Amino acid sequence: MTRRSPAPTITPPVPPGAGASGAAGRAGRWVAGLTAGLLVAGALGGCGGRATTHHKPGTSHQEASGPAGTLLAAQDGQGHRLRQVGADGAPEVQLSVRPDTEDGWNLQLTVRNFRFTPDSTGGGAVLGGGHAHLLLDGRKLARLYGPWHHLSAAQVPAGGHTLTVRLYADDHTAWAVAGKPVESSTTLTATGAGAGHGHAPAPGGGPSTPAGPRTTPVDRTVTVAVRDGKVEPPPGRTELERGRRVALTVTSDTADTLHVHGYDKELALPAGRPATLVLTVDRAGLFEVETHDTGLVLTQLLVR
């Protein structure tokens, strides 16, 4: 039988003539240096590589999320603090709205000194990067990760409204200039069912008659209910062919937001009332449909 030698013990070097107390002190400093090195390495490699800064206990993530701009005490009305930057080179956004030929409106965000960074949402604030929020009369409808968004007529009650897009950093603070959020607003008038579509004048120049409710044809309907943190029926896969239209109807017992990954489509879910998102699946893959606040997977769209 071969006897193995015990593993060597690493002992910090002690200069000749040093006493026991000197050796102990130097050993303590050696261990402390090693610990500090490990902490630095952990900080550099943590959080999945996101550009974020770990915050002190008792402070929020927003208060320690990067040196860009100046974090103000003022908020945007949605609970997000303002991150102020100088006017020179500051992010800018312009909103334009066009009626859709089938349902609702198509929204376009034209930005300057800004880029959409969906892959780093939740990380540190980097000047010129982030996402946008879409608000109807000051109420958030969706988070936007790109320059285009479809607003369904079902999301807009009849009457006149103010539609606003506001730019946010990755850490969810609102970009601001001179103490005001960077945003763009426009007025929107909805006529109820079929909103977003104009009506031609009646023959003979008389008053026009509003069109009846319009229905958008779909190839598949998925109906889901969320009660007490549970999804009914249990989440499964919904298989679809490319180019098909699917209607996602969700009734949640608490207010939440529906999010379709991969398509970056969102829909506000009012408490206790069904809401429907109609989506054309124009790309192949497996896409999860989930709720934002509760983080529940509702279904998976398998598009072939």
mmCIF file of C-alpha atoms in Angstrom:
data_model
loop_
_atom_site.group_PDB
_atom_site.id
_atom_site.type_symbol
_atom_site.label_atom_id
_atom_site.label_comp_id
_atom_site.label_asym_id
_atom_site.label_seq_id
_atom_site.Cartn_x
_atom_site.Cartn_y
_atom_site.Cartn_z
ATOM 1 C CA MET A 1 0.000 0.000 0.000
ATOM 2 C CA THR A 2 1.326 3.424 -0.946
ATOM 3 C CA ARG A 3 1.095 6.031 1.784
ATOM 4 C CA ARG A 4 0.187 9.503 0.490
ATOM 5 C CA SER A 5 1.872 12.529 1.945
ATOM 6 C CA PRO A 6 -0.449 15.088 3.580
ATOM 7 C CA ALA A 7 -1.321 18.149 1.506
ATOM 8 C CA PRO A 8 1.093 21.026 2.076
ATOM 9 C CA THR A 9 -0.031 23.860 4.296
ATOM 10 C CA ILE A 10 0.361 27.369 2.896
ATOM 11 C CA THR A 11 1.732 29.709 5.531
ATOM 12 C CA PRO A 12 2.297 33.418 4.919
ATOM 13 C CA PRO A 13 5.972 34.301 4.926
ATOM 14 C CA VAL A 14 7.444 35.639 8.179
ATOM 15 C CA PRO A 15 10.702 37.584 8.081
ATOM 16 C CA PRO A 16 13.593 36.187 10.137
ATOM 17 C CA GLY A 17 13.603 37.373 13.705
ATOM 18 C CA ALA A 18 9.920 38.214 13.791
ATOM 19 C CA GLY A 19 8.191 37.173 16.970
ATOM 20 C CA ALA A 20 4.941 35.257 17.343
ATOM 21 C CA SER A 21 2.922 38.469 17.513
ATOM 22 C CA GLY A 22 4.593 39.795 14.334
ATOM 23 C CA ALA A 23 3.857 36.548 12.494
ATOM 24 C CA ALA A 24 0.236 36.647 13.593
ATOM 25 C CA GLY A 25 -0.135 40.245 12.459
ATOM 26 C CA ARG A 26 1.372 39.562 9.052
ATOM 27 C CA ALA A 27 -0.815 36.462 8.656
ATOM 28 C CA GLY A 28 -3.907 38.522 9.435
ATOM 29 C CA ARG A 29 -2.954 41.126 6.826
ATOM 30 C CA TRP A 30 -2.304 38.370 4.255
ATOM 31 C CA VAL A 31 -5.730 36.819 4.857
ATOM 32 C CA ALA A 32 -7.422 40.231 4.737
ATOM 33 C CA GLY A 33 -5.727 41.002 1.416
ATOM 34 C CA LEU A 34 -6.844 37.673 -0.019
ATOM 35 C CA THR A 35 -10.421 38.269 1.163
ATOM 36 C CA ALA A 36 -10.497 41.738 -0.400
ATOM 37 C CA GLY A 37 -9.269 40.302 -3.689
ATOM 38 C CA LEU A 38 -12.016 37.696 -3.684
ATOM 39 C CA LEU A 39 -14.636 40.358 -2.961
ATOM 40 C CA VAL A 40 -13.430 42.494 -5.856
ATOM 41 C CA ALA A 41 -13.483 39.504 -8.188
ATOM 42 C CA GLY A 42 -17.021 38.665 -7.064
ATOM 43 C CA ALA A 43 -18.195 42.215 -7.655
ATOM 44 C CA LEU A 44 -16.737 42.229 -11.148
ATOM 45 C CA GLY A 45 -18.269 38.923 -12.104
ATOM 46 C CA GLY A 46 -21.619 39.168 -10.326
ATOM 47 C CA CYS A 47 -25.086 40.101 -11.595
ATOM 48 C CA GLY A 48 -24.588 38.249 -14.854
ATOM 49 C CA GLY A 49 -22.181 40.881 -16.158
ATOM 50 C CA ARG A 50 -24.724 43.696 -16.021
ATOM 51 C CA ALA A 51 -23.494 47.243 -15.663
ATOM 52 C CA THR A 52 -24.825 47.675 -12.156
ATOM 53 C CA THR A 53 -23.528 48.825 -8.785
ATOM 54 C CA HIS A 54 -24.284 46.950 -5.564
ATOM 55 C CA HIS A 55 -25.948 49.247 -3.096
ATOM 56 C CA LYS A 56 -25.590 49.702 0.626
ATOM 57 C CA PRO A 57 -28.201 48.246 3.000
ATOM 58 C CA GLY A 58 -31.118 50.620 3.429
ATOM 59 C CA THR A 59 -30.745 52.270 0.023
ATOM 60 C CA SER A 60 -32.670 51.463 -3.130
ATOM 61 C CA HIS A 61 -31.194 50.091 -6.326
ATOM 62 C CA GLN A 62 -31.939 53.424 -8.005
ATOM 63 C CA GLU A 63 -29.687 55.231 -5.545
ATOM 64 C CA ALA A 64 -26.656 53.174 -6.518
ATOM 65 C CA SER A 65 -27.075 52.377 -10.176
ATOM 66 C CA GLY A 66 -24.348 54.284 -11.947
ATOM 67 C CA PRO A 67 -22.822 57.758 -12.158
ATOM 68 C CA ALA A 68 -24.820 58.990 -15.183
ATOM 69 C CA GLY A 69 -26.543 62.302 -14.502
ATOM 70 C CA THR A 70 -27.801 63.508 -11.131
ATOM 71 C CA LEU A 71 -30.415 61.555 -9.206
ATOM 72 C CA LEU A 72 -33.139 63.964 -8.033
ATOM 73 C CA ALA A 73 -35.579 63.572 -5.151
ATOM 74 C CA ALA A 74 -38.455 64.415 -7.528
ATOM 75 C CA GLN A 75 -40.431 61.600 -9.148
ATOM 76 C CA ASP A 76 -42.232 61.145 -12.459
ATOM 77 C CA GLY A 77 -45.709 60.502 -11.024
ATOM 78 C CA GLN A 78 -45.272 56.734 -11.337
ATOM 79 C CA GLY A 79 -42.912 56.287 -8.390
ATOM 80 C CA HIS A 80 -39.694 56.531 -10.454
ATOM 81 C CA ARG A 81 -37.071 59.106 -9.487
ATOM 82 C CA LEU A 82 -35.748 61.560 -12.056
ATOM 83 C CA ARG A 83 -32.179 61.241 -13.358
ATOM 84 C CA GLN A 84 -31.229 64.695 -14.618
ATOM 85 C CA VAL A 85 -28.709 65.348 -17.394
ATOM 86 C CA GLY A 86 -27.635 68.480 -19.222
ATOM 87 C CA ALA A 87 -29.590 69.626 -22.259
ATOM 88 C CA ASP A 88 -26.561 69.232 -24.537
ATOM 89 C CA GLY A 89 -26.654 65.665 -25.857
ATOM 90 C CA ALA A 90 -29.629 64.665 -23.680
ATOM 91 C CA PRO A 91 -32.023 61.910 -24.873
ATOM 92 C CA GLU A 92 -34.978 63.125 -26.927
ATOM 93 C CA VAL A 93 -38.187 61.453 -28.127
ATOM 94 C CA GLN A 94 -41.004 62.374 -30.481
ATOM 95 C CA LEU A 95 -44.289 60.426 -30.666
ATOM 96 C CA SER A 96 -46.381 60.030 -33.817
ATOM 97 C CA VAL A 97 -49.669 58.105 -34.032
ATOM 98 C CA ARG A 98 -51.370 56.625 -37.093
ATOM 99 C CA PRO A 99 -54.685 54.715 -37.248
ATOM 100 C CA ASP A 100 -54.252 51.012 -37.990
ATOM 101 C CA THR A 101 -56.289 49.554 -40.857
ATOM 102 C CA GLU A 102 -57.552 46.684 -38.694
ATOM 103 C CA ASP A 103 -57.550 47.761 -35.059
ATOM 104 C CA GLY A 104 -56.412 50.705 -32.953
ATOM 105 C CA TRP A 105 -53.313 52.721 -33.732
ATOM 106 C CA ASN A 106 -49.673 52.272 -34.682
ATOM 107 C CA LEU A 107 -47.240 54.315 -32.601
ATOM 108 C CA GLN A 108 -43.773 55.383 -33.706
ATOM 109 C CA LEU A 109 -41.096 56.735 -31.370
ATOM 110 C CA THR A 110 -38.412 58.833 -33.051
ATOM 111 C CA VAL A 111 -35.448 59.196 -30.684
ATOM 112 C CA ARG A 112 -32.194 61.138 -30.643
ATOM 113 C CA ASN A 113 -29.159 60.552 -28.413
ATOM 114 C CA PHE A 114 -30.906 57.391 -27.234
ATOM 115 C CA ARG A 115 -30.982 53.678 -27.996
ATOM 116 C CA PHE A 116 -33.269 50.914 -26.727
ATOM 117 C CA THR A 117 -31.368 48.409 -24.557
ATOM 118 C CA PRO A 118 -33.769 45.573 -23.605
ATOM 119 C CA ASP A 119 -30.917 43.170 -22.794
ATOM 120 C CA SER A 120 -29.626 45.350 -19.941
ATOM 121 C CA THR A 121 -32.912 46.416 -18.332
ATOM 122 C CA GLY A 122 -32.465 46.334 -14.579
ATOM 123 C CA GLY A 123 -28.760 47.185 -14.782
ATOM 124 C CA GLY A 124 -26.993 50.447 -14.145
ATOM 125 C CA ALA A 125 -27.990 53.727 -15.776
ATOM 126 C CA VAL A 126 -25.916 54.448 -18.883
ATOM 127 C CA LEU A 127 -26.421 57.786 -20.598
ATOM 128 C CA GLY A 128 -28.347 57.423 -23.852
ATOM 129 C CA GLY A 129 -29.730 53.940 -23.146
ATOM 130 C CA GLY A 130 -32.892 52.430 -21.711
ATOM 131 C CA HIS A 131 -36.539 51.921 -22.605
ATOM 132 C CA ALA A 132 -39.814 53.856 -22.726
ATOM 133 C CA HIS A 133 -43.162 53.790 -20.953
ATOM 134 C CA LEU A 134 -46.471 54.358 -22.745
ATOM 135 C CA LEU A 135 -49.034 56.239 -20.658
ATOM 136 C CA LEU A 136 -52.691 57.019 -21.286
ATOM 137 C CA ASP A 137 -53.852 60.019 -19.245
ATOM 138 C CA GLY A 138 -50.931 59.410 -16.882
ATOM 139 C CA ARG A 139 -51.660 55.696 -16.436
ATOM 140 C CA LYS A 140 -49.023 53.236 -17.628
ATOM 141 C CA LEU A 141 -50.153 50.948 -20.447
ATOM 142 C CA ALA A 142 -46.913 49.285 -21.509
ATOM 143 C CA ARG A 143 -43.121 49.261 -21.401
ATOM 144 C CA LEU A 144 -41.593 49.763 -24.863
ATOM 145 C CA TYR A 145 -38.291 48.254 -26.016
ATOM 146 C CA GLY A 146 -38.324 49.542 -29.585
ATOM 147 C CA PRO A 147 -39.519 52.389 -31.813
ATOM 148 C CA TRP A 148 -42.825 50.783 -32.871
ATOM 149 C CA HIS A 149 -45.855 49.742 -30.817
ATOM 150 C CA HIS A 150 -49.435 48.738 -31.641
ATOM 151 C CA LEU A 151 -52.117 50.181 -29.373
ATOM 152 C CA SER A 152 -55.325 48.173 -29.449
ATOM 153 C CA ALA A 153 -58.645 50.027 -29.529
ATOM 154 C CA ALA A 154 -59.801 47.844 -26.639
ATOM 155 C CA GLN A 155 -57.234 49.572 -24.386
ATOM 156 C CA VAL A 156 -58.655 53.065 -24.973
ATOM 157 C CA PRO A 157 -62.076 54.094 -23.608
ATOM 158 C CA ALA A 158 -64.283 56.340 -25.722
ATOM 159 C CA GLY A 159 -63.481 60.033 -25.521
ATOM 160 C CA GLY A 160 -60.475 62.327 -25.667
ATOM 161 C CA HIS A 161 -57.180 61.287 -24.097
ATOM 162 C CA THR A 162 -53.537 62.286 -23.734
ATOM 163 C CA LEU A 163 -51.037 59.694 -24.919
ATOM 164 C CA THR A 164 -47.470 60.052 -23.600
ATOM 165 C CA VAL A 165 -44.172 58.234 -24.094
ATOM 166 C CA ARG A 166 -41.409 58.805 -21.515
ATOM 167 C CA LEU A 167 -37.786 57.658 -21.617
ATOM 168 C CA TYR A 168 -36.208 55.677 -18.770
ATOM 169 C CA ALA A 169 -32.728 54.426 -17.931
ATOM 170 C CA ASP A 170 -32.001 50.712 -17.471
ATOM 171 C CA ASP A 171 -32.391 51.125 -13.698
ATOM 172 C CA HIS A 172 -35.959 52.485 -14.216
ATOM 173 C CA THR A 173 -35.144 56.069 -13.289
ATOM 174 C CA ALA A 174 -36.668 58.624 -15.673
ATOM 175 C CA TRP A 175 -34.317 60.680 -17.826
ATOM 176 C CA ALA A 176 -34.891 64.369 -17.145
ATOM 177 C CA VAL A 177 -33.699 67.780 -18.318
ATOM 178 C CA ALA A 178 -34.156 70.913 -16.185
ATOM 179 C CA GLY A 179 -36.201 68.922 -13.660
ATOM 180 C CA LYS A 180 -38.716 67.621 -16.208
ATOM 181 C CA PRO A 181 -38.977 64.065 -17.627
ATOM 182 C CA VAL A 182 -37.894 63.501 -21.233
ATOM 183 C CA GLU A 183 -41.208 62.698 -22.924
ATOM 184 C CA SER A 184 -43.558 63.435 -25.816
ATOM 185 C CA SER A 185 -47.353 63.663 -25.766
ATOM 186 C CA THR A 186 -50.202 63.827 -28.243
ATOM 187 C CA THR A 187 -53.988 63.861 -28.067
ATOM 188 C CA LEU A 188 -56.020 60.819 -29.033
ATOM 189 C CA THR A 189 -59.782 60.556 -29.594
ATOM 190 C CA ALA A 190 -61.460 57.167 -29.368
ATOM 191 C CA THR A 191 -65.021 56.481 -30.461
ATOM 192 C CA GLY A 192 -65.494 53.245 -28.581
ATOM 193 C CA ALA A 193 -65.862 50.046 -30.613
ATOM 194 C CA GLY A 194 -63.745 50.232 -33.727
ATOM 195 C CA ALA A 195 -61.777 53.205 -32.401
ATOM 196 C CA GLY A 196 -58.899 54.270 -34.550
ATOM 197 C CA HIS A 197 -60.837 54.067 -37.818
ATOM 198 C CA GLY A 198 -62.375 56.990 -39.623
ATOM 199 C CA HIS A 199 -65.960 56.926 -40.898
ATOM 200 C CA ALA A 200 -66.876 58.181 -44.363
ATOM 201 C CA PRO A 201 -69.631 60.822 -44.635
ATOM 202 C CA ALA A 202 -73.107 59.486 -45.392
ATOM 203 C CA PRO A 203 -74.352 59.919 -48.986
ATOM 204 C CA GLY A 204 -75.944 63.269 -49.659
ATOM 205 C CA GLY A 205 -73.801 65.114 -47.147
ATOM 206 C CA GLY A 206 -75.921 64.137 -44.116
ATOM 207 C CA PRO A 207 -74.481 63.201 -40.738
ATOM 208 C CA SER A 208 -72.420 60.057 -40.619
ATOM 209 C CA THR A 209 -73.627 56.973 -38.786
ATOM 210 C CA PRO A 210 -71.054 55.373 -36.494
ATOM 211 C CA ALA A 211 -70.042 51.932 -37.600
ATOM 212 C CA GLY A 212 -71.010 48.963 -35.460
ATOM 213 C CA PRO A 213 -68.490 46.992 -33.412
ATOM 214 C CA ARG A 214 -65.662 45.544 -35.491
ATOM 215 C CA THR A 215 -64.262 42.101 -34.875
ATOM 216 C CA THR A 216 -60.730 41.182 -35.840
ATOM 217 C CA PRO A 217 -60.561 37.593 -37.160
ATOM 218 C CA VAL A 218 -58.143 35.359 -35.300
ATOM 219 C CA ASP A 219 -56.935 31.799 -35.911
ATOM 220 C CA ARG A 220 -56.607 30.793 -32.268
ATOM 221 C CA THR A 221 -57.890 32.060 -28.923
ATOM 222 C CA VAL A 222 -56.143 31.348 -25.624
ATOM 223 C CA THR A 223 -58.163 32.106 -22.489
ATOM 224 C CA VAL A 224 -56.419 32.192 -19.108
ATOM 225 C CA ALA A 225 -57.472 33.154 -15.591
ATOM 226 C CA VAL A 226 -55.169 34.129 -12.714
ATOM 227 C CA ARG A 227 -56.585 33.608 -9.227
ATOM 228 C CA ASP A 228 -54.700 33.662 -5.922
ATOM 229 C CA GLY A 229 -51.352 33.427 -7.699
ATOM 230 C CA LYS A 230 -52.333 30.372 -9.755
ATOM 231 C CA VAL A 231 -52.886 30.050 -13.505
ATOM 232 C CA GLU A 232 -55.982 28.255 -14.767
ATOM 233 C CA PRO A 233 -55.733 26.163 -16.855
ATOM 234 C CA PRO A 234 -52.117 25.247 -16.000
ATOM 235 C CA PRO A 235 -49.580 26.696 -18.466
ATOM 236 C CA GLY A 236 -48.972 24.694 -21.625
ATOM 237 C CA ARG A 237 -47.843 25.231 -25.206
ATOM 238 C CA THR A 238 -49.947 26.823 -27.903
ATOM 239 C CA GLU A 239 -48.745 25.705 -31.352
ATOM 240 C CA LEU A 240 -49.192 28.090 -34.269
ATOM 241 C CA GLU A 241 -47.999 28.485 -37.836
ATOM 242 C CA ARG A 242 -46.140 31.628 -38.844
ATOM 243 C CA GLY A 243 -48.433 34.400 -40.005
ATOM 244 C CA ARG A 244 -51.384 33.257 -37.884
ATOM 245 C CA ARG A 245 -53.222 35.557 -35.476
ATOM 246 C CA VAL A 246 -53.764 34.588 -31.857
ATOM 247 C CA ALA A 247 -55.955 36.296 -29.262
ATOM 248 C CA LEU A 248 -54.680 36.111 -25.681
ATOM 249 C CA THR A 249 -57.537 36.782 -23.246
ATOM 250 C CA VAL A 250 -56.511 37.033 -19.600
ATOM 251 C CA THR A 251 -58.566 37.720 -16.486
ATOM 252 C CA SER A 252 -56.475 38.472 -13.403
ATOM 253 C CA ASP A 253 -57.802 38.978 -9.875
ATOM 254 C CA THR A 254 -55.132 41.662 -9.349
ATOM 255 C CA ALA A 255 -53.941 44.475 -11.623
ATOM 256 C CA ASP A 256 -50.909 43.364 -13.619
ATOM 257 C CA THR A 257 -49.278 43.564 -17.061
ATOM 258 C CA LEU A 258 -49.188 40.880 -19.743
ATOM 259 C CA HIS A 259 -45.865 40.508 -21.587
ATOM 260 C CA VAL A 260 -45.117 38.404 -24.678
ATOM 261 C CA HIS A 261 -41.377 37.715 -24.764
ATOM 262 C CA GLY A 262 -39.643 37.922 -28.119
ATOM 263 C CA TYR A 263 -42.361 40.176 -29.526
ATOM 264 C CA ASP A 264 -42.058 42.805 -26.763
ATOM 265 C CA LYS A 265 -45.835 43.177 -26.632
ATOM 266 C CA GLU A 266 -47.511 44.266 -23.412
ATOM 267 C CA LEU A 267 -51.098 44.672 -22.242
ATOM 268 C CA ALA A 268 -52.457 46.190 -19.037
ATOM 269 C CA LEU A 269 -54.537 43.712 -17.036
ATOM 270 C CA PRO A 270 -57.199 45.443 -14.903
ATOM 271 C CA ALA A 271 -58.221 43.630 -11.732
ATOM 272 C CA GLY A 272 -61.203 41.342 -12.232
ATOM 273 C CA ARG A 273 -61.853 42.234 -15.884
ATOM 274 C CA PRO A 274 -60.780 40.321 -18.999
ATOM 275 C CA ALA A 275 -58.279 41.943 -21.362
ATOM 276 C CA THR A 276 -57.346 40.718 -24.830
ATOM 277 C CA LEU A 277 -54.164 41.084 -26.857
ATOM 278 C CA VAL A 278 -54.340 40.129 -30.555
ATOM 279 C CA LEU A 279 -50.958 39.178 -31.982
ATOM 280 C CA THR A 280 -49.740 38.103 -35.425
ATOM 281 C CA VAL A 281 -46.973 35.541 -34.897
ATOM 282 C CA ASP A 282 -44.580 36.359 -37.722
ATOM 283 C CA ARG A 283 -41.406 34.692 -36.429
ATOM 284 C CA ALA A 284 -40.608 31.102 -35.524
ATOM 285 C CA GLY A 285 -39.534 29.997 -32.065
ATOM 286 C CA LEU A 286 -40.763 29.406 -28.527
ATOM 287 C CA PHE A 287 -42.077 32.531 -26.790
ATOM 288 C CA GLU A 288 -43.256 32.776 -23.184
ATOM 289 C CA VAL A 289 -46.322 34.781 -22.212
ATOM 290 C CA GLU A 290 -46.124 35.940 -18.603
ATOM 291 C CA THR A 291 -47.275 38.527 -16.096
ATOM 292 C CA HIS A 292 -44.864 41.289 -15.094
ATOM 293 C CA ASP A 293 -45.657 41.874 -11.430
ATOM 294 C CA THR A 294 -46.414 38.312 -10.325
ATOM 295 C CA GLY A 295 -43.966 36.655 -12.764
ATOM 296 C CA LEU A 296 -46.392 33.883 -13.735
ATOM 297 C CA VAL A 297 -46.029 31.997 -17.015
ATOM 298 C CA LEU A 298 -49.456 31.917 -18.678
ATOM 299 C CA THR A 299 -48.610 29.938 -21.812
ATOM 300 C CA GLN A 300 -45.859 29.347 -24.365
ATOM 301 C CA LEU A 301 -46.337 30.192 -28.030
ATOM 302 C CA LEU A 302 -44.636 27.590 -30.224
ATOM 303 C CA VAL A 303 -44.450 29.095 -33.713
ATOM 304 C CA ARG A 304 -43.307 26.888 -36.591
#
